mmCIF file of C-alpha atoms and ligand atoms in Angstrom:
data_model
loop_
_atom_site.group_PDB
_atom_site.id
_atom_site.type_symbol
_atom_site.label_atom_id
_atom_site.label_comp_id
_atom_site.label_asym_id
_atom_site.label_seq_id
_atom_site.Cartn_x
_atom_site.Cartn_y
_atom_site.Cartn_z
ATOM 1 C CA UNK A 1 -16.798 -229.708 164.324
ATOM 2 C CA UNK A 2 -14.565 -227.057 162.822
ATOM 3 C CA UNK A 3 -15.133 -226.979 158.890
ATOM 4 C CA UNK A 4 -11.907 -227.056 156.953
ATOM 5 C CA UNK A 5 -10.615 -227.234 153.381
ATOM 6 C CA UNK A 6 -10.779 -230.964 153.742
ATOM 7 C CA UNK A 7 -14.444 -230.908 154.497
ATOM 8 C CA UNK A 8 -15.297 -229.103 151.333
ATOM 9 C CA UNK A 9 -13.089 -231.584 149.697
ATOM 10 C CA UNK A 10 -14.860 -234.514 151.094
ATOM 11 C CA UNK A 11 -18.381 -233.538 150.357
ATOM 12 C CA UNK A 12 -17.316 -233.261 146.617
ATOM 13 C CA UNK A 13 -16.306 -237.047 147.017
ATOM 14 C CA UNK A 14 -19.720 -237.595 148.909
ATOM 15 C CA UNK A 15 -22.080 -235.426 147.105
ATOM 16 C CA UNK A 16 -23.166 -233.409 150.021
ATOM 17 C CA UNK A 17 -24.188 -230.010 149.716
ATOM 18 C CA UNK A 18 -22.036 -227.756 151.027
ATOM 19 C CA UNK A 19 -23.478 -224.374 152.905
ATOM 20 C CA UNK A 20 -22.991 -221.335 153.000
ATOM 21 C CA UNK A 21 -23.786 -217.570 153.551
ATOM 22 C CA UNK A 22 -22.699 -214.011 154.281
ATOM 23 C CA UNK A 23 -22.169 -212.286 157.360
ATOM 24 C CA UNK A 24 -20.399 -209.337 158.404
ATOM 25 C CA UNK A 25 -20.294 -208.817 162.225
ATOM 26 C CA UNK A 26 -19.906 -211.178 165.453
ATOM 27 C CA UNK A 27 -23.703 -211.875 166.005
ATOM 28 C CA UNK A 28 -24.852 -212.715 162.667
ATOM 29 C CA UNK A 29 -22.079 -214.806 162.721
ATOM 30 C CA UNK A 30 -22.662 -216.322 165.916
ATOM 31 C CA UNK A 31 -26.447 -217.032 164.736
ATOM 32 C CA UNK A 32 -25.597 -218.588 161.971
ATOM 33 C CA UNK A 33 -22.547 -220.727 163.441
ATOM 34 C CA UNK A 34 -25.349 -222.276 166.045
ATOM 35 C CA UNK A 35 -27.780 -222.806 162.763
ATOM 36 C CA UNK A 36 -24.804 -225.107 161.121
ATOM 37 C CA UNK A 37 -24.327 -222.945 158.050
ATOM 38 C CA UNK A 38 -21.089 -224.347 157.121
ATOM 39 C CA UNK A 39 -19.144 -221.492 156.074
ATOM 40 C CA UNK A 40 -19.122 -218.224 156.666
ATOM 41 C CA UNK A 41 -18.347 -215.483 153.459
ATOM 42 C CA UNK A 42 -17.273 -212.111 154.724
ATOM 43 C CA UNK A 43 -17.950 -210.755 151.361
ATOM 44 C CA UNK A 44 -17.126 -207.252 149.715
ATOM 45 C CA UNK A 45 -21.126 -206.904 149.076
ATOM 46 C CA UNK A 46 -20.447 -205.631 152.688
ATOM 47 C CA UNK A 47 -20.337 -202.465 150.545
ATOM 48 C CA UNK A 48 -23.589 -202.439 149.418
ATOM 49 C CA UNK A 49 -25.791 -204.122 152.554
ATOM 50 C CA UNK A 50 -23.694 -202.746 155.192
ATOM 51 C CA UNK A 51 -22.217 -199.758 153.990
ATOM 52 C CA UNK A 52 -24.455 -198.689 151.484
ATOM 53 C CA UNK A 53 -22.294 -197.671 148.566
ATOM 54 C CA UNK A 54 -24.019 -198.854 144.575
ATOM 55 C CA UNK A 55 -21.442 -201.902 144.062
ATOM 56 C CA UNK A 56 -18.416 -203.399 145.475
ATOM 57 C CA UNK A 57 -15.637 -200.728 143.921
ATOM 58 C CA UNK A 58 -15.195 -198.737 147.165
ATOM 59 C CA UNK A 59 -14.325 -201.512 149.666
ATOM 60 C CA UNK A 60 -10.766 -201.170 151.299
ATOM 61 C CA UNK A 61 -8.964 -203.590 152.648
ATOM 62 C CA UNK A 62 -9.353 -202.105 156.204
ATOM 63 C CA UNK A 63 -13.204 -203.193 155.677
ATOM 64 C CA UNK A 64 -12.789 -206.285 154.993
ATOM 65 C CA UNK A 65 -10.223 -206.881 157.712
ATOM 66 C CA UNK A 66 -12.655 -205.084 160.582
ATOM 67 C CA UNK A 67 -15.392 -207.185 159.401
ATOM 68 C CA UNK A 68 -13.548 -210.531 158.894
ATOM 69 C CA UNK A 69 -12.030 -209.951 162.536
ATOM 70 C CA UNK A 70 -15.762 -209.613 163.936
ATOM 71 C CA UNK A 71 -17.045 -212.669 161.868
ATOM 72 C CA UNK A 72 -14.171 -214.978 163.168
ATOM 73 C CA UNK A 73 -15.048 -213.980 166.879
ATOM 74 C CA UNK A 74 -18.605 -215.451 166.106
ATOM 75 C CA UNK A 75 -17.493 -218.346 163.979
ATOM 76 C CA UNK A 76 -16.339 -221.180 166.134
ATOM 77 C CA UNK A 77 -17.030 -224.156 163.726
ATOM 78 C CA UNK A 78 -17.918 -222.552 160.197
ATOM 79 C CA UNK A 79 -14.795 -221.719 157.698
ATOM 80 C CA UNK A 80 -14.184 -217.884 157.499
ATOM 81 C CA UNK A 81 -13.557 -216.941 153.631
ATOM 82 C CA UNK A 82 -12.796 -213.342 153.952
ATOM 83 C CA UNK A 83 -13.034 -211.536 150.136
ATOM 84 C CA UNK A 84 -9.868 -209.842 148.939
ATOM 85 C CA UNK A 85 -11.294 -206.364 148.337
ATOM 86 C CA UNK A 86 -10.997 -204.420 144.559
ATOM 87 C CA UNK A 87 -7.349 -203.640 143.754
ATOM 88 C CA UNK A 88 -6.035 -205.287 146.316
ATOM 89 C CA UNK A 89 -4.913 -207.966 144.218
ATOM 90 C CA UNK A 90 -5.772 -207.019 140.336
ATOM 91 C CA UNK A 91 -2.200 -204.720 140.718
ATOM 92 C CA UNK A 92 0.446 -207.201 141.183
ATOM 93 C CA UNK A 93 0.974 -210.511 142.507
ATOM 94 C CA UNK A 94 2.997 -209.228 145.003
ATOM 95 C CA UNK A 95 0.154 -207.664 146.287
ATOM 96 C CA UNK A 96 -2.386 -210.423 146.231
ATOM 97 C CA UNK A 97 -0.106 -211.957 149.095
ATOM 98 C CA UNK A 98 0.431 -209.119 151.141
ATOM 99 C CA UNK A 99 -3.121 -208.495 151.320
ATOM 100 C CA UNK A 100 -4.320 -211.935 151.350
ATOM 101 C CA UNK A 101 -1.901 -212.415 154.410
ATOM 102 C CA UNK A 102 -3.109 -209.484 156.075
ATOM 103 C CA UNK A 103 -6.550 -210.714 155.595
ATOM 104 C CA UNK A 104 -5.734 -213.882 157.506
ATOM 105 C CA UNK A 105 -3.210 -212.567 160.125
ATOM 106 C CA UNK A 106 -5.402 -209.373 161.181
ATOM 107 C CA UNK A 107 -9.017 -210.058 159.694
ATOM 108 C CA UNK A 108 -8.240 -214.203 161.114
ATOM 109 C CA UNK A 109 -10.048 -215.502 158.415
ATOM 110 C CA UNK A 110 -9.320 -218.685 157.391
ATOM 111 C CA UNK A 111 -9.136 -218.463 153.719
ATOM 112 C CA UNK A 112 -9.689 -215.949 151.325
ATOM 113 C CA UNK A 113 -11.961 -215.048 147.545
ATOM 114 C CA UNK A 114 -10.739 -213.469 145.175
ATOM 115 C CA UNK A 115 -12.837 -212.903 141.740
ATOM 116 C CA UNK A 116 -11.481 -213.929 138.112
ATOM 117 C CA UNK A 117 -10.055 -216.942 136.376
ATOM 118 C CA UNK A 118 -7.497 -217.345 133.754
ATOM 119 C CA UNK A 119 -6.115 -213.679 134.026
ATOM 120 C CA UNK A 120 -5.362 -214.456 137.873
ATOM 121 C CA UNK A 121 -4.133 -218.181 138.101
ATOM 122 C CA UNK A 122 -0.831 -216.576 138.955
ATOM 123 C CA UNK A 123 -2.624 -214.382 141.831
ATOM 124 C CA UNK A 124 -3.592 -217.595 143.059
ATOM 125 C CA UNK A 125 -1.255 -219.578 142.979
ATOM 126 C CA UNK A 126 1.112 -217.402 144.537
ATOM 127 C CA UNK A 127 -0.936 -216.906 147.683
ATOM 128 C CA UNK A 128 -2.149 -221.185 147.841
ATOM 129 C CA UNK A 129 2.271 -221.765 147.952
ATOM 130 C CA UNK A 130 2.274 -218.778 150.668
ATOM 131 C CA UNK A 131 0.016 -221.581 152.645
ATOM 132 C CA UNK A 132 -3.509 -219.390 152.307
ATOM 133 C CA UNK A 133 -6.528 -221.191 151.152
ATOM 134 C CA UNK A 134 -8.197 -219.552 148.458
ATOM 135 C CA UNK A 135 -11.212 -219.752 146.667
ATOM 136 C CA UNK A 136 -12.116 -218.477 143.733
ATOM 137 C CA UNK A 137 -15.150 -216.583 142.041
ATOM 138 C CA UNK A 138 -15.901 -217.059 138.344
ATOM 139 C CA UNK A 139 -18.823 -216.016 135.843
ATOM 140 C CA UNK A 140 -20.633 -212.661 137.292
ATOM 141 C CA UNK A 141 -17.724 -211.413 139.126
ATOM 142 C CA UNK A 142 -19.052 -208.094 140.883
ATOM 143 C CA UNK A 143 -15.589 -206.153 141.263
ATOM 144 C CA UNK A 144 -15.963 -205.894 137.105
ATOM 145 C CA UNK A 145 -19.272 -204.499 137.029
ATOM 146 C CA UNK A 146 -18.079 -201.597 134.878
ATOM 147 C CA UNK A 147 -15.892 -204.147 132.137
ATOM 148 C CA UNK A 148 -19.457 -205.999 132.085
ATOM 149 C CA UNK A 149 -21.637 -203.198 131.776
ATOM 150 C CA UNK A 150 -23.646 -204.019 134.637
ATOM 151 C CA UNK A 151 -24.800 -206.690 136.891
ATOM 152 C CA UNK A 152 -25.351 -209.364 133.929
ATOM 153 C CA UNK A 153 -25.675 -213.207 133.479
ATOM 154 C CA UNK A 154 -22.177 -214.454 132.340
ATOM 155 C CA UNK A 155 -21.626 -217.276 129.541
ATOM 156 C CA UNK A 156 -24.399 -217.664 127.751
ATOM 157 C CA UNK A 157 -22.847 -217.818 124.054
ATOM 158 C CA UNK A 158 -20.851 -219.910 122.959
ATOM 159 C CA UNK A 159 -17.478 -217.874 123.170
ATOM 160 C CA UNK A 160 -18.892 -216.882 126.818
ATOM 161 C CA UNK A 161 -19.344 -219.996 127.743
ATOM 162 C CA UNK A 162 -16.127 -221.296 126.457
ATOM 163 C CA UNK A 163 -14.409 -218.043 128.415
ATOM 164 C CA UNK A 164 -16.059 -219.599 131.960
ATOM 165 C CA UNK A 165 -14.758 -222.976 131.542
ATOM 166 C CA UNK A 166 -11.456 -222.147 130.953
ATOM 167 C CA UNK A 167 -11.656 -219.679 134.040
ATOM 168 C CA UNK A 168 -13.076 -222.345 135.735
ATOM 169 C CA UNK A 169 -10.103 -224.698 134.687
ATOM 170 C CA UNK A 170 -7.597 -222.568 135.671
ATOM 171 C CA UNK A 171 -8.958 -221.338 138.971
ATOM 172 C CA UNK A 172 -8.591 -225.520 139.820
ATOM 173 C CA UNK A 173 -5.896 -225.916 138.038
ATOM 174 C CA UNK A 174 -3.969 -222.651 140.295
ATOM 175 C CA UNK A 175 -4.549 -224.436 143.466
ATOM 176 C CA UNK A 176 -8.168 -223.327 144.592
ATOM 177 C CA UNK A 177 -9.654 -225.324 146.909
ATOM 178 C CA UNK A 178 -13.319 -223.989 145.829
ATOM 179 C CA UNK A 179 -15.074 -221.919 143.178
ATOM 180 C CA UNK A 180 -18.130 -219.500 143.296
ATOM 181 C CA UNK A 181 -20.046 -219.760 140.016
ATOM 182 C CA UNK A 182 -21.775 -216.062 139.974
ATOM 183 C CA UNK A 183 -24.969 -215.796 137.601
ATOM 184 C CA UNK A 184 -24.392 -218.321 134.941
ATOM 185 C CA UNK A 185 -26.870 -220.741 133.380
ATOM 186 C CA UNK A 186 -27.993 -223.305 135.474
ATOM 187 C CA UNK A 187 -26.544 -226.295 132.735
ATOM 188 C CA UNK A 188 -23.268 -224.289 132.059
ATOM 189 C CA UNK A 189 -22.645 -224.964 136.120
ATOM 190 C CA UNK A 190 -23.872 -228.287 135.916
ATOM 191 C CA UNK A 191 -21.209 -229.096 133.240
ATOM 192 C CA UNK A 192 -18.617 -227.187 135.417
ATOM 193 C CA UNK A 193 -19.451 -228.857 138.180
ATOM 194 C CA UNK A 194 -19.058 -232.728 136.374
ATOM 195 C CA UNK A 195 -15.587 -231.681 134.986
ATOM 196 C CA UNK A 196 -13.672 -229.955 138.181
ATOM 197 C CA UNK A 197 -12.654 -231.602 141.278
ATOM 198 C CA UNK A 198 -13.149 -229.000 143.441
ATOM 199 C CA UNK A 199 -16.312 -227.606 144.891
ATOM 200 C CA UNK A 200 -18.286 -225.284 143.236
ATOM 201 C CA UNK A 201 -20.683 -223.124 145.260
ATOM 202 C CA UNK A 202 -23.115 -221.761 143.234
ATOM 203 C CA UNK A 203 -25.407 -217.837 143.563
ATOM 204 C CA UNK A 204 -27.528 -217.606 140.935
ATOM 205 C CA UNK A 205 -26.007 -221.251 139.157
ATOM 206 C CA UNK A 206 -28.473 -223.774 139.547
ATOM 207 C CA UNK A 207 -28.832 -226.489 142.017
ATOM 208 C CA UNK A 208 -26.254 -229.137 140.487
ATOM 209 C CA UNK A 209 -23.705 -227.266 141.999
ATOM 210 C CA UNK A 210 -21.635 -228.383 145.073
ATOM 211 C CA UNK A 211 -22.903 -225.925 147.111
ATOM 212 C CA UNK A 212 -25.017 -222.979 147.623
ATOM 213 C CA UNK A 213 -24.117 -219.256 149.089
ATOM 214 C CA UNK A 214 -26.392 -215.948 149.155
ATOM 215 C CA UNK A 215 -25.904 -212.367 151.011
ATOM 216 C CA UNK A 216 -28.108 -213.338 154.114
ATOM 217 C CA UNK A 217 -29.843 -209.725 153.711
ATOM 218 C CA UNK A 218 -31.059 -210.493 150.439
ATOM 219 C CA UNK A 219 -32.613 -214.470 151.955
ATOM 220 C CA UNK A 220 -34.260 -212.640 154.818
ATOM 221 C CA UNK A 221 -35.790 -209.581 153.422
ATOM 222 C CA UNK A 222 -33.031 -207.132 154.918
ATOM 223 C CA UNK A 223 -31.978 -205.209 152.147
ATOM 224 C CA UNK A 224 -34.401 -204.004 149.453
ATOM 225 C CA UNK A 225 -31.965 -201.705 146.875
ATOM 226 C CA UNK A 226 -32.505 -204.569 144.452
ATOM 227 C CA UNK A 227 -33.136 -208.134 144.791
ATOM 228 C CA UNK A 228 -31.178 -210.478 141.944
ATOM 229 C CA UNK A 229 -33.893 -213.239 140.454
ATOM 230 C CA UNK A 230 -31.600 -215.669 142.205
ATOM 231 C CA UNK A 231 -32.720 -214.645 145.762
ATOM 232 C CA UNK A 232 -35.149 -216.980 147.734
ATOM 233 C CA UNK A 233 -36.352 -214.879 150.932
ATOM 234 C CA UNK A 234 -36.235 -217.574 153.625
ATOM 235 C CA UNK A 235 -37.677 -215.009 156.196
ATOM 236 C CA UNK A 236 -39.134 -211.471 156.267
ATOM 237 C CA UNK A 237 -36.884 -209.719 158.855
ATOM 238 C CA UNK A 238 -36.718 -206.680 157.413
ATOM 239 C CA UNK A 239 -40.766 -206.118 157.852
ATOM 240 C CA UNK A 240 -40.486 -207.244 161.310
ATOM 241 C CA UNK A 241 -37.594 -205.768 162.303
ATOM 242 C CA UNK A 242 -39.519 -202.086 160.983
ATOM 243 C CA UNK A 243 -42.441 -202.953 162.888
ATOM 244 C CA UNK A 244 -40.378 -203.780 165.938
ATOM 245 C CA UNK A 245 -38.554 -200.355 165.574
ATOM 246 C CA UNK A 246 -42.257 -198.588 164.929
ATOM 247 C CA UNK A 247 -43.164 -200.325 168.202
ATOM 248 C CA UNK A 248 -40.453 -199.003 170.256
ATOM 249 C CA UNK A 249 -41.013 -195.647 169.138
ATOM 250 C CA UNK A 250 -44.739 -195.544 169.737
ATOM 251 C CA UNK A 251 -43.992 -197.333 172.898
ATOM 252 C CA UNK A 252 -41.171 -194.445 173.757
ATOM 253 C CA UNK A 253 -43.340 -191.851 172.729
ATOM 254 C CA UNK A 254 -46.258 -192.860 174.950
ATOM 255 C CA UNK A 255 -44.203 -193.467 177.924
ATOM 256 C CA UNK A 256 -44.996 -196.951 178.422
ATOM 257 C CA UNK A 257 -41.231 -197.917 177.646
ATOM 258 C CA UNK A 258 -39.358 -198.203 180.193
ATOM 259 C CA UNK A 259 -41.340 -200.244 182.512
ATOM 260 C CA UNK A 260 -40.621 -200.997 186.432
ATOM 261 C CA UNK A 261 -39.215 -204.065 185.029
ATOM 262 C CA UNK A 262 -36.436 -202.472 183.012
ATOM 263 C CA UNK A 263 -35.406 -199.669 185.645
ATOM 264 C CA UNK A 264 -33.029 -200.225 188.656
ATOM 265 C CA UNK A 265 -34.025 -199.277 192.172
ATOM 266 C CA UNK A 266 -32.861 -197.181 194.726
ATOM 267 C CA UNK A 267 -33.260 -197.039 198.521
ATOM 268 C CA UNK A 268 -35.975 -195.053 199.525
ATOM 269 C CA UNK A 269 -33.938 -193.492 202.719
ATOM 270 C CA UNK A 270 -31.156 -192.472 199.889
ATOM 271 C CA UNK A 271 -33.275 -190.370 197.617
ATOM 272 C CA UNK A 272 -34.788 -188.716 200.981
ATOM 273 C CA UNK A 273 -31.669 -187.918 202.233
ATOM 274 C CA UNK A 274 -30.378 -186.444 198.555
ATOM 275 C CA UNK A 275 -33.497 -184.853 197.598
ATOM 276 C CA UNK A 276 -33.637 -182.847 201.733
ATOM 277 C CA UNK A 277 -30.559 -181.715 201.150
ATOM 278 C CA UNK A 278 -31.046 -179.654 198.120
HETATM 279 O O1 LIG B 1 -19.399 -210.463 148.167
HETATM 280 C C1 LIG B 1 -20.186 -211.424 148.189
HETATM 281 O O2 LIG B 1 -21.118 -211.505 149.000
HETATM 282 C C2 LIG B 1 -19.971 -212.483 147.210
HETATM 283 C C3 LIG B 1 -21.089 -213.456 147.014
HETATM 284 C C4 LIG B 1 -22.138 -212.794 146.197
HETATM 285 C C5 LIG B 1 -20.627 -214.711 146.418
HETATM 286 O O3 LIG B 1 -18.970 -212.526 146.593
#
């Protein structure tokens, strides 16, 4: 069954976790469609596992919509959240629903992320009264690496603490239909997660959140640049998908790839007659 803003509504009610991961093209998407994975995040961290830039900054909005486009051709039942790239939004309101449209007309997603919280409840609810689902991404918001001075746990004072709930409020409070708690102490997102009534799905939050997302290269061993404390690797595909490629090449090398079995065949009387006549 198709998973829709309503689902992630009702498993708040319920109390069931909500899932959720990464993926950038049709296949991954496909896989993880068949596994049940609930919803599908076409993140901008496409920048750094797929097109290898150091952080999110350089992502256009032609990525994302490529990507997203791919994803939804794979997707048939999980909800395609599409990430509304750097600058694409943080310029002027006006732009957040061009772009957010453009995300869901050409990249067919089915709702979109953007990151922030008080300083873009107009953002959002601009684009939620253009009819676009949107939800939103608080604490450790990537896009402001630079403003944080890194990659660093957000809300741990007081004051920062204080700064995420409100965020938190007013992403709700704007029309979100879900929020992404980024890096924040695991009790901080348990409090968040008692006083909103929508979702939160949480990377690097704790358990007591809603639900749970992570880059799938970082849960299978794929992409090694640097692995947040958050990450659990649920498989080593990385390692086997180096030995596989060592394997071919040996295999290549030595001739024993291709084999009969992978070659097509030709009628014997054909090649006679081509190979006499030269
Ligand atoms: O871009 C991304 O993958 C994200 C997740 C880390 C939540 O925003």
């Amino acid at each position: 069954m198709k998973t829709t803003t309503a689902t992630f509504k009702k498993a708040k009610q319920s109390g069931e976790k909500i899932t959720m991961l990464t993926a950038y093209d049709y296949s991954t998407a496909k896989l993880e469609d068949t596994a049940g994975v609930e919803s599908i995040l076409v993140g901008d961290s496409l920048g750094m596992v797929v097109l290898g830039y150091e952080n999110t900054l350089s992502v256009t909005m032609e990525d994302m919509i490529h990507h997203s486009a791919a994803v939804a051709r794979g997707a048939e039942n999980a909800l395609v959240v599409t990430d509304m790239p750097f600058m694409s939004y943080q310029t002027s309101v006006y732009d957040a629903v061009v772009n957010a449209g453009r995300l869901i007309k050409e990249g067919h997603a089915d709702a979109v992320k953007l990151e922030g919280g008080v300083k873009f409840k107009e953002h959002i609810r601009a684009i939620v009264d253009a009819s676009i689902p949107v939800m939103g991404h608080i604490g450790m918001t990537p896009q402001s690496v630079n403003a944080f001075g890194g990659f660093k746990v957000q809300g741990k004072s007081i004051e920062d603490a204080k700064r995420v709930i409100e965020d938190a409020k007013a992403v709700e409070k704007a029309g979100a239909f879900a929020v992404v708690l980024e890096c924040v102490p695991a009790a901080l997102a348990e409090y968040i997660t008692e006083i909103l009534s929508i979702p939160t799905i949480g990377i690097g939050a704790g358990s007591s959140c809603d639900g749970q997302v992570l880059v799938y290269q970082d849960m299978l061993a794929m992409y090694s640049d640097f692995t947040p404390k958050f990450v659990k690797k649920f498989g080593n595909i990385g390692e086997s998908m180096t030995a596989s490629f060592k394997k071919y090449c040996e295999e290549v090398k030595s001739g024993e790839f291709p084999a009969t079995e992978h070659t097509f065949k030709i009628d014997d009387e054909v090649m006679k007659a081509i190979t006499e006549e030269n």
